[in-house]
Amino acid sequence: MTSPILNVENLKVAFNVGDDRWRQIVHGISFNVREKETVAIVGESGSGKSVSAMALMRLLPEQSTRVSGSVRLADKELLTLHEEQMRRVRGDDIAMIFQEPMTSLNPVFTVGFQLVEAIRLHRDISRADARMEAKKLLEKVRISDADTRLDDYPDAFSGGMRQRVMIAMALACNPKVLIADEPTTALDVTIQAEILDLIRTLQDEERLAVLFITHDMGVVAQIADRTLVMYEGNIVEQGPTERLFRSAEHPYTRALLAAVPRLGESAGHTRPMRFPVVDIETGKVDSPGESPDTVDDGRTVLEVVDLTTRYPITSGVFNRVILNVHAVEKISFTLKAGETLALVGESGCGKSTTGRSILRLTQPTSGSVIVNGNDIVSLGPKQLREARRDMQMVFQDPFASLNPRHTLGDAIKEPLYAHGFKKGASDRVADLLTRVGLTPDMSRRYPHELSGGQRQRVCIARALALEPKLIVADEPVAALDASIKAKVVNLMLDLQASMQLAYLFISHDMAVVERISHRVAVMYLGEIVEIGPRSAVFGNPQHPYTKKLLSAVPEADPSTRSKKRSLSTSTELKSPFRSVDYRPPARTYRTVSKGHQVQEWGEEWNKEFYCM
Amino acid sequence: MASIILRRLLATVPVMGVVALFVFSLLHLSPGDPATILAGDQASPADVERLRDALGLDRALPIQFLEWIWRVVQLDLGTSIFTGLPVTDLIVQRLEPTFSLMGLTLLFSVLTAVPLGVLAAWRANTFSDRAIMAGAVLGFSVPVFVVGYILAWVFSIKLGWLPAQGYRPIENGFWPWLRNLILPSMALGFIYIALIARVTRASMLEVLGQDYIRTAKAKGVSRRGVLFVHALKNAAVPVVTIIGIGVALLISGAVVTETVFAIPGLGTLVVDAILRRDYPVIQGVILFFSFVYVLINLIVDLIYTVFDPRIRY
Amino acid sequence: MAAVSRRPTIAIGATLFATMALLAVFAPLLGTTDPTAINPTARLQWPSAEHWFGTDMAGRDIYSRVIYGARVSLIVGVSVALLASVFGLFIGILAGFIRGLDGVLMRIMDGLMSIPSILLAIALVALTQGSLASVITAITIAEVPRVTRVIRSVVLSLREQPYVDAAISAGTTTPMIILRHILPNTLAPLTVQATYLCASAMIIEAVLSFVGAGMPPSTPSWGNIMAEGRAIWQVRLNIVLFPALFLSLTVLAVNLLGDGLRDALDPRAQRNA
């Protein structure tokens, strides 16, 4: 066993909350990281994990924060170091990468400039030599055409590629420690898998110690040797990752683990499965159960036929159309009462646009959306308003979904008033709040007094006010912490059972989808490439893209880690931007089993798979 | 690059169209018969009719508008009622003082304001920041003629350092030219400096909170490097924008400053024309100033691409 | 509201502005004489016990003219602020909601904005004989485009909010959405804009009168008083100095109020509080 390279003792951080009042964010944590070791700090939002990392680097604003304790790098105490000496430590001994690759690179300098700068800050070499080094660094993070790409601005790189550049920059001066603050959270799962592989490989090559900060237990399982669990500014449990996953002691750790969806858990079940709920105080687990059978095969709630939505991109004085974004391209499916169809895919695949097109919040280009015998696409404004009573939407961002100026009661009453139900509206609000697990007295509160999970419950209550048959839920739990996420999913399942609701559940999170859905549709570049019963799509995926998507989901099981994927250079989603004269190819579907259909795919997919 | 310039030029056509329409309608919205107004007080009825005929003032308004535009494009802005001289000549004669005043003000304002703004952002919420921002509020509040009179009283009447009135063409020597312009430029620059310093500070503060600044700090860039390399280039676009938009303030201010300091420029030309109801001159000067403003902002648009590689038209 | 009262700039600005308003309202009770009364025997006097700020070329009492002049400035400032806010709000919402109108309206606004505001106002006043109404109208037309731009951008960003999408799905009609979700959220930026409009209008009015294109010369307005002192400022600075001082203080008051409101109503600032 090697000696610790980074030693943190009794680290405390407090923020100034105005008028000389201080709020303690981190309550004295101690841990160490050894050479070549990966230590994960895992916790939910507000646990103090990112603040701790920033405190190690002394990147928190000095006037408004108080940091105490001890941080030793080898035998150098960092917290008392003079600022100029600390500056030399940053980037040279300890390097850091961040959550937001899209905004972490300076947009007005070339990637080469930023790499060369990082090298020359700490090493006395010429510009030309530094450029050679920069090129080697880009090659090291598997960016092809390194020489020409050095002269590109960050704008020419996708999110995953930018994170590779960030990693290259972090490695510029052969640091001893790499701090990675949620480096894959903003990325799609397939890209996340690539970046995690890259970090693991480079760690071996460079003998790096890695401090990995994340909220995602699946990622922890895939990357960490040891894991620290943080909760409200304290480390509540730490130990080898395998031990933690096998037998967690602290109730909070267990709650966190229980809320982590594991792919494959519901194999053998055809209906949705509730999440197990762990009491944080006692650690008791209620057993998850399969939902009751809610699907009414005889009643079709929604029928989508050849729905297509394109946006023109215009340019110039005369607003000439130069490109079309084929956001949604000829998709068709049906949804029965009491059924959940999950629409899955990565960012930019058109799943959100599909949801918005169905409610006609975005005007579709062609196709039809049939609800209650009416074609939504061609209704006049007045009938459209009537027709929308049957379908409501729940949005991703619970903070932006409620008008900050309205009380919760007013928000829930809005649909009732809009359709002239003034009488008894207050009783109805009380009833709805109770249904979503809140109390009627909350109707007088304002959104800012609520947590994210509570707000999402209010949004669900508002969506239910008109007793719709269909709810389009666009990433409704993506912004929530794992434990809250589980509870909201459970609520949605309960409501489905009691009200026979049909859900169109739009999500990028395969594990949540596996729990909540009856059927799954996989979208890629605006098209559905595979659709079928959940058990069939997950158990017997056909399309290469479905396979890739499923294999990229990090498994919350450290023992599966040995099966390494090959290090491909990035394979990111192609763009849905098409020239004006582009004609989408005619598509044919093959039936795999009852209700399970897959789009016939072309050569490009086969080729890509031979490479991998 | 050529196609970018061409496209931006085309984009200014509708804007200048609206300006032209406004300026054209000035004459026709004014109470009274346009031909009688244009012919002046001493004109005989026959003169009025001859003018009406020559300018086509009896035709339909849209036709008149197009004919007027056609003359304007050929740099024919009509004839001054008061002096009987072509308006284009009058404008050309008055160009030098006004452009000298505006150019000098622009130069020294930018050189003063941007460093002040950076300093204020860097030392945000300290005494120097508060002092600079208090100065900026004063700059917005004290109108240009007030500043002008106070400066002239102190530096000219009381101390006798600089002339209080008039203009010397640059062909008579650089120093006399500059001496006459120092006080007017300071008066005119007051509000402009306030505006640019404020925007620079806000833009820098915004940029300093960005993720890539955190990245720069994390790789060990020094404070000066963060401020002047990583932040300033990003903050430049809003600053350059406000410099362009602020030219409107400069033009408005020049009208007043020239009056205060008795500088024979376009500002005094238009003020005199208003007192004499000399419509062709008013129209010509407004059209000219708006054209200058649009042109400067066109140049500003092109400067963007230097600072921000993401901006492509 | 707590955030509003905590800011010293708002308190100072409001106090100063209220003082000016009181001067304007109670002008006849403040030891003034008739501001238009000519007295050829008392021309061009320096400040004295009888004429606190001195007299002008026609022997009028400058103190009285300055105090009464506050009326013109405040009426112009407040009226322009109100009128330009109302029109700007209306046109801005129209442009933000009706796509077909947006292009045309904004091109017109761009055009008007490229005519420097003082020249635009001068030209409009020159069309008519200078009067309070024509001065207010001219400055309002010059200022509306700026308000329109601000409101339009606020409306466009509000329309992207999920709670507006939720309201549309709930069946709320467009007028109700504007009333419930859009208007209340434009009030904060509009209030801030209104204070800047008020300040700018007072300056433009003074400039118009100063160059002789504003209020009728006999009207006691700060710009007119300065215009009278223009020719002889080198020997009688008091004639331009006192109205200049009052004008600057009033504009400063409104600007302080505006800056304070902007900081207090800034959503980013509120989140920290």
PDB file of C-alpha atoms in Angstrom, chain B residues 36-247:
ATOM      1  CA  THR B  36     -44.341  78.273 -49.398  1.00  0.00           C
ATOM      2  CA  ILE B  37     -42.083  77.216 -46.510  1.00  0.00           C
ATOM      3  CA  LEU B  38     -39.221  76.254 -48.798  1.00  0.00           C
ATOM      4  CA  ALA B  39     -39.434  79.395 -50.894  1.00  0.00           C
ATOM      5  CA  GLY B  40     -38.891  81.588 -47.854  1.00  0.00           C
ATOM      6  CA  ASP B  41     -40.557  84.774 -46.608  1.00  0.00           C
ATOM      7  CA  GLN B  42     -39.517  87.084 -49.422  1.00  0.00           C
ATOM      8  CA  ALA B  43     -40.694  84.845 -52.241  1.00  0.00           C
ATOM      9  CA  SER B  44     -43.390  86.005 -54.674  1.00  0.00           C
ATOM     10  CA  PRO B  45     -46.308  83.685 -55.517  1.00  0.00           C
ATOM     11  CA  ALA B  46     -44.613  83.035 -58.865  1.00  0.00           C
ATOM     12  CA  ASP B  47     -41.410  81.953 -57.096  1.00  0.00           C
ATOM     13  CA  VAL B  48     -43.437  79.556 -54.942  1.00  0.00           C
ATOM     14  CA  GLU B  49     -45.063  78.028 -58.020  1.00  0.00           C
ATOM     15  CA  ARG B  50     -41.719  77.682 -59.783  1.00  0.00           C
ATOM     16  CA  LEU B  51     -40.285  75.871 -56.751  1.00  0.00           C
ATOM     17  CA  ARG B  52     -43.356  73.659 -56.452  1.00  0.00           C
ATOM     18  CA  ASP B  53     -42.877  72.689 -60.042  1.00  0.00           C
ATOM     19  CA  ALA B  54     -39.117  72.152 -59.779  1.00  0.00           C
ATOM     20  CA  LEU B  55     -39.391  69.900 -56.743  1.00  0.00           C
ATOM     21  CA  GLY B  56     -42.552  68.156 -57.896  1.00  0.00           C
ATOM     22  CA  LEU B  57     -44.373  69.163 -54.693  1.00  0.00           C
ATOM     23  CA  ASP B  58     -47.750  68.813 -56.366  1.00  0.00           C
ATOM     24  CA  ARG B  59     -47.375  65.089 -56.986  1.00  0.00           C
ATOM     25  CA  ALA B  60     -48.499  62.207 -54.812  1.00  0.00           C
ATOM     26  CA  LEU B  61     -46.513  61.854 -51.593  1.00  0.00           C
ATOM     27  CA  PRO B  62     -45.015  58.404 -52.352  1.00  0.00           C
ATOM     28  CA  ILE B  63     -43.687  59.709 -55.663  1.00  0.00           C
ATOM     29  CA  GLN B  64     -42.292  62.780 -53.930  1.00  0.00           C
ATOM     30  CA  PHE B  65     -40.636  60.528 -51.363  1.00  0.00           C
ATOM     31  CA  LEU B  66     -38.940  58.436 -54.016  1.00  0.00           C
ATOM     32  CA  GLU B  67     -37.809  61.517 -55.930  1.00  0.00           C
ATOM     33  CA  TRP B  68     -36.495  63.031 -52.739  1.00  0.00           C
ATOM     34  CA  ILE B  69     -34.601  59.798 -51.926  1.00  0.00           C
ATOM     35  CA  TRP B  70     -33.152  59.817 -55.418  1.00  0.00           C
ATOM     36  CA  ARG B  71     -31.858  63.360 -54.934  1.00  0.00           C
ATOM     37  CA  VAL B  72     -30.464  62.483 -51.490  1.00  0.00           C
ATOM     38  CA  VAL B  73     -28.602  59.494 -52.883  1.00  0.00           C
ATOM     39  CA  GLN B  74     -26.991  61.887 -55.372  1.00  0.00           C
ATOM     40  CA  LEU B  75     -25.973  64.020 -52.357  1.00  0.00           C
ATOM     41  CA  ASP B  76     -28.466  66.736 -53.227  1.00  0.00           C
ATOM     42  CA  LEU B  77     -29.995  67.742 -49.887  1.00  0.00           C
ATOM     43  CA  GLY B  78     -31.759  70.831 -51.203  1.00  0.00           C
ATOM     44  CA  THR B  79     -31.112  74.522 -50.669  1.00  0.00           C
ATOM     45  CA  SER B  80     -31.004  76.427 -47.412  1.00  0.00           C
ATOM     46  CA  ILE B  81     -33.905  78.872 -47.159  1.00  0.00           C
ATOM     47  CA  PHE B  82     -31.886  81.358 -45.121  1.00  0.00           C
ATOM     48  CA  THR B  83     -28.559  81.401 -46.955  1.00  0.00           C
ATOM     49  CA  GLY B  84     -29.625  80.134 -50.342  1.00  0.00           C
ATOM     50  CA  LEU B  85     -26.635  77.775 -50.375  1.00  0.00           C
ATOM     51  CA  PRO B  86     -26.818  74.020 -51.058  1.00  0.00           C
ATOM     52  CA  VAL B  87     -27.274  72.127 -47.778  1.00  0.00           C
ATOM     53  CA  THR B  88     -24.586  69.617 -48.768  1.00  0.00           C
ATOM     54  CA  ASP B  89     -22.023  72.439 -48.995  1.00  0.00           C
ATOM     55  CA  LEU B  90     -23.095  73.815 -45.630  1.00  0.00           C
ATOM     56  CA  ILE B  91     -22.622  70.414 -44.027  1.00  0.00           C
ATOM     57  CA  VAL B  92     -19.215  69.850 -45.611  1.00  0.00           C
ATOM     58  CA  GLN B  93     -18.020  73.239 -44.374  1.00  0.00           C
ATOM     59  CA  ARG B  94     -18.984  72.368 -40.823  1.00  0.00           C
ATOM     60  CA  LEU B  95     -17.614  68.815 -40.756  1.00  0.00           C
ATOM     61  CA  GLU B  96     -14.140  69.458 -39.403  1.00  0.00           C
ATOM     62  CA  PRO B  97     -15.003  71.100 -36.058  1.00  0.00           C
ATOM     63  CA  THR B  98     -17.679  68.524 -35.246  1.00  0.00           C
ATOM     64  CA  PHE B  99     -15.607  65.507 -36.204  1.00  0.00           C
ATOM     65  CA  SER B 100     -12.598  66.914 -34.356  1.00  0.00           C
ATOM     66  CA  LEU B 101     -14.673  67.356 -31.219  1.00  0.00           C
ATOM     67  CA  MET B 102     -16.317  63.921 -31.438  1.00  0.00           C
ATOM     68  CA  GLY B 103     -13.146  62.083 -32.404  1.00  0.00           C
ATOM     69  CA  LEU B 104     -11.067  63.580 -29.636  1.00  0.00           C
ATOM     70  CA  THR B 105     -13.803  62.920 -27.083  1.00  0.00           C
ATOM     71  CA  LEU B 106     -14.197  59.338 -28.244  1.00  0.00           C
ATOM     72  CA  LEU B 107     -10.488  58.667 -27.998  1.00  0.00           C
ATOM     73  CA  PHE B 108      -9.860  60.085 -24.580  1.00  0.00           C
ATOM     74  CA  SER B 109     -13.139  58.739 -23.142  1.00  0.00           C
ATOM     75  CA  VAL B 110     -12.393  55.155 -24.143  1.00  0.00           C
ATOM     76  CA  LEU B 111      -8.828  55.402 -22.874  1.00  0.00           C
ATOM     77  CA  THR B 112     -10.079  56.678 -19.514  1.00  0.00           C
ATOM     78  CA  ALA B 113     -13.270  54.675 -19.093  1.00  0.00           C
ATOM     79  CA  VAL B 114     -12.159  51.122 -19.867  1.00  0.00           C
ATOM     80  CA  PRO B 115      -9.307  51.047 -17.301  1.00  0.00           C
ATOM     81  CA  LEU B 116     -11.623  52.644 -14.737  1.00  0.00           C
ATOM     82  CA  GLY B 117     -14.263  49.984 -15.389  1.00  0.00           C
ATOM     83  CA  VAL B 118     -11.750  47.138 -15.135  1.00  0.00           C
ATOM     84  CA  LEU B 119     -10.385  48.584 -11.915  1.00  0.00           C
ATOM     85  CA  ALA B 120     -13.885  48.877 -10.457  1.00  0.00           C
ATOM     86  CA  ALA B 121     -14.726  45.273 -11.357  1.00  0.00           C
ATOM     87  CA  TRP B 122     -11.446  43.940 -10.018  1.00  0.00           C
ATOM     88  CA  ARG B 123     -11.911  45.816  -6.734  1.00  0.00           C
ATOM     89  CA  ALA B 124     -15.681  45.244  -6.652  1.00  0.00           C
ATOM     90  CA  ASN B 125     -17.353  46.484  -3.472  1.00  0.00           C
ATOM     91  CA  THR B 126     -14.242  48.232  -2.199  1.00  0.00           C
ATOM     92  CA  PHE B 127     -13.728  51.954  -1.760  1.00  0.00           C
ATOM     93  CA  SER B 128     -12.194  52.498  -5.221  1.00  0.00           C
ATOM     94  CA  ASP B 129     -15.121  50.685  -6.879  1.00  0.00           C
ATOM     95  CA  ARG B 130     -17.665  52.772  -4.983  1.00  0.00           C
ATOM     96  CA  ALA B 131     -15.819  55.987  -5.790  1.00  0.00           C
ATOM     97  CA  ILE B 132     -15.700  55.203  -9.518  1.00  0.00           C
ATOM     98  CA  MET B 133     -19.354  54.226  -9.597  1.00  0.00           C
ATOM     99  CA  ALA B 134     -20.395  57.328  -7.649  1.00  0.00           C
ATOM    100  CA  GLY B 135     -18.503  59.352 -10.248  1.00  0.00           C
ATOM    101  CA  ALA B 136     -20.427  57.521 -12.951  1.00  0.00           C
ATOM    102  CA  VAL B 137     -23.803  58.422 -11.417  1.00  0.00           C
ATOM    103  CA  LEU B 138     -22.699  62.047 -11.335  1.00  0.00           C
ATOM    104  CA  GLY B 139     -21.620  61.735 -14.955  1.00  0.00           C
ATOM    105  CA  PHE B 140     -25.125  60.636 -15.890  1.00  0.00           C
ATOM    106  CA  SER B 141     -26.795  63.332 -13.832  1.00  0.00           C
ATOM    107  CA  VAL B 142     -24.938  66.523 -14.603  1.00  0.00           C
ATOM    108  CA  PRO B 143     -25.935  67.607 -18.121  1.00  0.00           C
ATOM    109  CA  VAL B 144     -23.240  68.472 -20.602  1.00  0.00           C
ATOM    110  CA  PHE B 145     -23.878  72.223 -20.655  1.00  0.00           C
ATOM    111  CA  VAL B 146     -23.606  72.411 -16.874  1.00  0.00           C
ATOM    112  CA  VAL B 147     -20.227  70.652 -16.964  1.00  0.00           C
ATOM    113  CA  GLY B 148     -19.207  72.872 -19.863  1.00  0.00           C
ATOM    114  CA  TYR B 149     -19.979  76.146 -18.086  1.00  0.00           C
ATOM    115  CA  ILE B 150     -18.295  75.050 -14.868  1.00  0.00           C
ATOM    116  CA  LEU B 151     -15.139  73.915 -16.703  1.00  0.00           C
ATOM    117  CA  ALA B 152     -15.028  77.078 -18.789  1.00  0.00           C
ATOM    118  CA  TRP B 153     -15.552  79.290 -15.736  1.00  0.00           C
ATOM    119  CA  VAL B 154     -12.798  77.584 -13.751  1.00  0.00           C
ATOM    120  CA  PHE B 155     -10.142  76.922 -16.409  1.00  0.00           C
ATOM    121  CA  SER B 156     -10.769  79.848 -18.681  1.00  0.00           C
ATOM    122  CA  ILE B 157     -12.286  82.804 -16.803  1.00  0.00           C
ATOM    123  CA  LYS B 158     -10.666  82.184 -13.407  1.00  0.00           C
ATOM    124  CA  LEU B 159      -7.382  80.462 -14.270  1.00  0.00           C
ATOM    125  CA  GLY B 160      -6.977  81.659 -17.837  1.00  0.00           C
ATOM    126  CA  TRP B 161      -5.337  78.417 -18.948  1.00  0.00           C
ATOM    127  CA  LEU B 162      -7.479  77.582 -21.944  1.00  0.00           C
ATOM    128  CA  PRO B 163      -9.716  79.482 -24.340  1.00  0.00           C
ATOM    129  CA  ALA B 164     -13.426  79.471 -23.466  1.00  0.00           C
ATOM    130  CA  GLN B 165     -14.838  79.945 -26.938  1.00  0.00           C
ATOM    131  CA  GLY B 166     -14.259  79.215 -30.582  1.00  0.00           C
ATOM    132  CA  TYR B 167     -12.455  76.765 -32.810  1.00  0.00           C
ATOM    133  CA  ARG B 168      -9.115  76.783 -34.674  1.00  0.00           C
ATOM    134  CA  PRO B 169      -8.836  74.592 -37.777  1.00  0.00           C
ATOM    135  CA  ILE B 170      -6.094  72.009 -37.574  1.00  0.00           C
ATOM    136  CA  GLU B 171      -4.344  73.522 -40.607  1.00  0.00           C
ATOM    137  CA  ASN B 172      -3.393  76.436 -38.345  1.00  0.00           C
ATOM    138  CA  GLY B 173      -1.387  74.093 -36.171  1.00  0.00           C
ATOM    139  CA  PHE B 174      -2.014  71.156 -33.913  1.00  0.00           C
ATOM    140  CA  TRP B 175      -1.573  72.931 -30.590  1.00  0.00           C
ATOM    141  CA  PRO B 176      -4.083  75.771 -31.169  1.00  0.00           C
ATOM    142  CA  TRP B 177      -6.516  73.166 -32.466  1.00  0.00           C
ATOM    143  CA  LEU B 178      -6.082  71.013 -29.378  1.00  0.00           C
ATOM    144  CA  ARG B 179      -6.168  73.922 -26.913  1.00  0.00           C
ATOM    145  CA  ASN B 180      -9.580  74.953 -28.152  1.00  0.00           C
ATOM    146  CA  LEU B 181     -10.933  71.439 -27.967  1.00  0.00           C
ATOM    147  CA  ILE B 182      -9.747  70.340 -24.523  1.00  0.00           C
ATOM    148  CA  LEU B 183     -12.557  71.884 -22.488  1.00  0.00           C
ATOM    149  CA  PRO B 184     -15.388  70.978 -24.918  1.00  0.00           C
ATOM    150  CA  SER B 185     -14.106  67.392 -25.106  1.00  0.00           C
ATOM    151  CA  MET B 186     -13.954  67.064 -21.346  1.00  0.00           C
ATOM    152  CA  ALA B 187     -17.480  68.404 -21.000  1.00  0.00           C
ATOM    153  CA  LEU B 188     -18.799  66.147 -23.741  1.00  0.00           C
ATOM    154  CA  GLY B 189     -16.847  63.112 -22.516  1.00  0.00           C
ATOM    155  CA  PHE B 190     -18.227  63.241 -18.993  1.00  0.00           C
ATOM    156  CA  ILE B 191     -21.396  61.234 -19.636  1.00  0.00           C
ATOM    157  CA  TYR B 192     -19.699  59.035 -22.217  1.00  0.00           C
ATOM    158  CA  ILE B 193     -16.986  58.012 -19.748  1.00  0.00           C
ATOM    159  CA  ALA B 194     -19.654  57.281 -17.144  1.00  0.00           C
ATOM    160  CA  LEU B 195     -21.537  55.061 -19.575  1.00  0.00           C
ATOM    161  CA  ILE B 196     -18.527  53.092 -20.818  1.00  0.00           C
ATOM    162  CA  ALA B 197     -17.016  52.653 -17.349  1.00  0.00           C
ATOM    163  CA  ARG B 198     -20.286  51.298 -16.033  1.00  0.00           C
ATOM    164  CA  VAL B 199     -20.757  48.814 -18.840  1.00  0.00           C
ATOM    165  CA  THR B 200     -17.120  47.718 -18.624  1.00  0.00           C
ATOM    166  CA  ARG B 201     -17.521  47.028 -14.915  1.00  0.00           C
ATOM    167  CA  ALA B 202     -20.771  45.103 -15.330  1.00  0.00           C
ATOM    168  CA  SER B 203     -19.416  43.104 -18.255  1.00  0.00           C
ATOM    169  CA  MET B 204     -16.201  42.252 -16.401  1.00  0.00           C
ATOM    170  CA  LEU B 205     -18.109  41.195 -13.302  1.00  0.00           C
ATOM    171  CA  GLU B 206     -20.321  38.947 -15.397  1.00  0.00           C
ATOM    172  CA  VAL B 207     -17.313  37.371 -17.092  1.00  0.00           C
ATOM    173  CA  LEU B 208     -15.388  36.952 -13.836  1.00  0.00           C
ATOM    174  CA  GLY B 209     -18.201  34.712 -12.582  1.00  0.00           C
ATOM    175  CA  GLN B 210     -17.951  32.351 -15.564  1.00  0.00           C
ATOM    176  CA  ASP B 211     -16.778  28.754 -15.401  1.00  0.00           C
ATOM    177  CA  TYR B 212     -13.787  29.345 -17.669  1.00  0.00           C
ATOM    178  CA  ILE B 213     -12.405  31.898 -15.225  1.00  0.00           C
ATOM    179  CA  ARG B 214     -12.543  29.184 -12.565  1.00  0.00           C
ATOM    180  CA  THR B 215     -10.691  26.909 -14.997  1.00  0.00           C
ATOM    181  CA  ALA B 216      -8.010  29.547 -15.527  1.00  0.00           C
ATOM    182  CA  LYS B 217      -7.558  29.956 -11.776  1.00  0.00           C
ATOM    183  CA  ALA B 218      -7.448  26.193 -11.312  1.00  0.00           C
ATOM    184  CA  LYS B 219      -4.589  25.863 -13.764  1.00  0.00           C
ATOM    185  CA  GLY B 220      -2.604  28.493 -11.912  1.00  0.00           C
ATOM    186  CA  VAL B 221      -3.064  31.647 -14.005  1.00  0.00           C
ATOM    187  CA  SER B 222      -2.034  34.751 -12.057  1.00  0.00           C
ATOM    188  CA  ARG B 223      -4.558  37.401 -11.062  1.00  0.00           C
ATOM    189  CA  ARG B 224      -3.310  39.776 -13.737  1.00  0.00           C
ATOM    190  CA  GLY B 225      -3.504  37.045 -16.373  1.00  0.00           C
ATOM    191  CA  VAL B 226      -7.062  36.228 -15.364  1.00  0.00           C
ATOM    192  CA  LEU B 227      -8.083  39.869 -15.526  1.00  0.00           C
ATOM    193  CA  PHE B 228      -6.362  41.111 -18.657  1.00  0.00           C
ATOM    194  CA  VAL B 229      -6.051  37.959 -20.771  1.00  0.00           C
ATOM    195  CA  HIS B 230      -8.980  35.697 -19.921  1.00  0.00           C
ATOM    196  CA  ALA B 231     -11.590  38.207 -18.790  1.00  0.00           C
ATOM    197  CA  LEU B 232     -11.064  41.380 -20.786  1.00  0.00           C
ATOM    198  CA  LYS B 233     -11.281  39.808 -24.226  1.00  0.00           C
ATOM    199  CA  ASN B 234     -14.554  38.155 -23.262  1.00  0.00           C
ATOM    200  CA  ALA B 235     -15.908  41.367 -21.783  1.00  0.00           C
ATOM    201  CA  ALA B 236     -15.004  43.350 -24.892  1.00  0.00           C
ATOM    202  CA  VAL B 237     -18.140  42.773 -26.968  1.00  0.00           C
ATOM    203  CA  PRO B 238     -20.617  44.582 -24.681  1.00  0.00           C
ATOM    204  CA  VAL B 239     -18.067  47.359 -24.176  1.00  0.00           C
ATOM    205  CA  VAL B 240     -17.537  47.862 -27.901  1.00  0.00           C
ATOM    206  CA  THR B 241     -21.325  47.765 -28.356  1.00  0.00           C
ATOM    207  CA  ILE B 242     -21.893  50.548 -25.845  1.00  0.00           C
ATOM    208  CA  ILE B 243     -19.120  52.604 -27.397  1.00  0.00           C
ATOM    209  CA  GLY B 244     -21.050  52.369 -30.671  1.00  0.00           C
ATOM    210  CA  ILE B 245     -24.480  53.033 -29.175  1.00  0.00           C
ATOM    211  CA  GLY B 246     -23.020  55.842 -27.065  1.00  0.00           C
ATOM    212  CA  VAL B 247     -22.131  57.723 -30.240  1.00  0.00           C
TER     213      VAL B 247
END
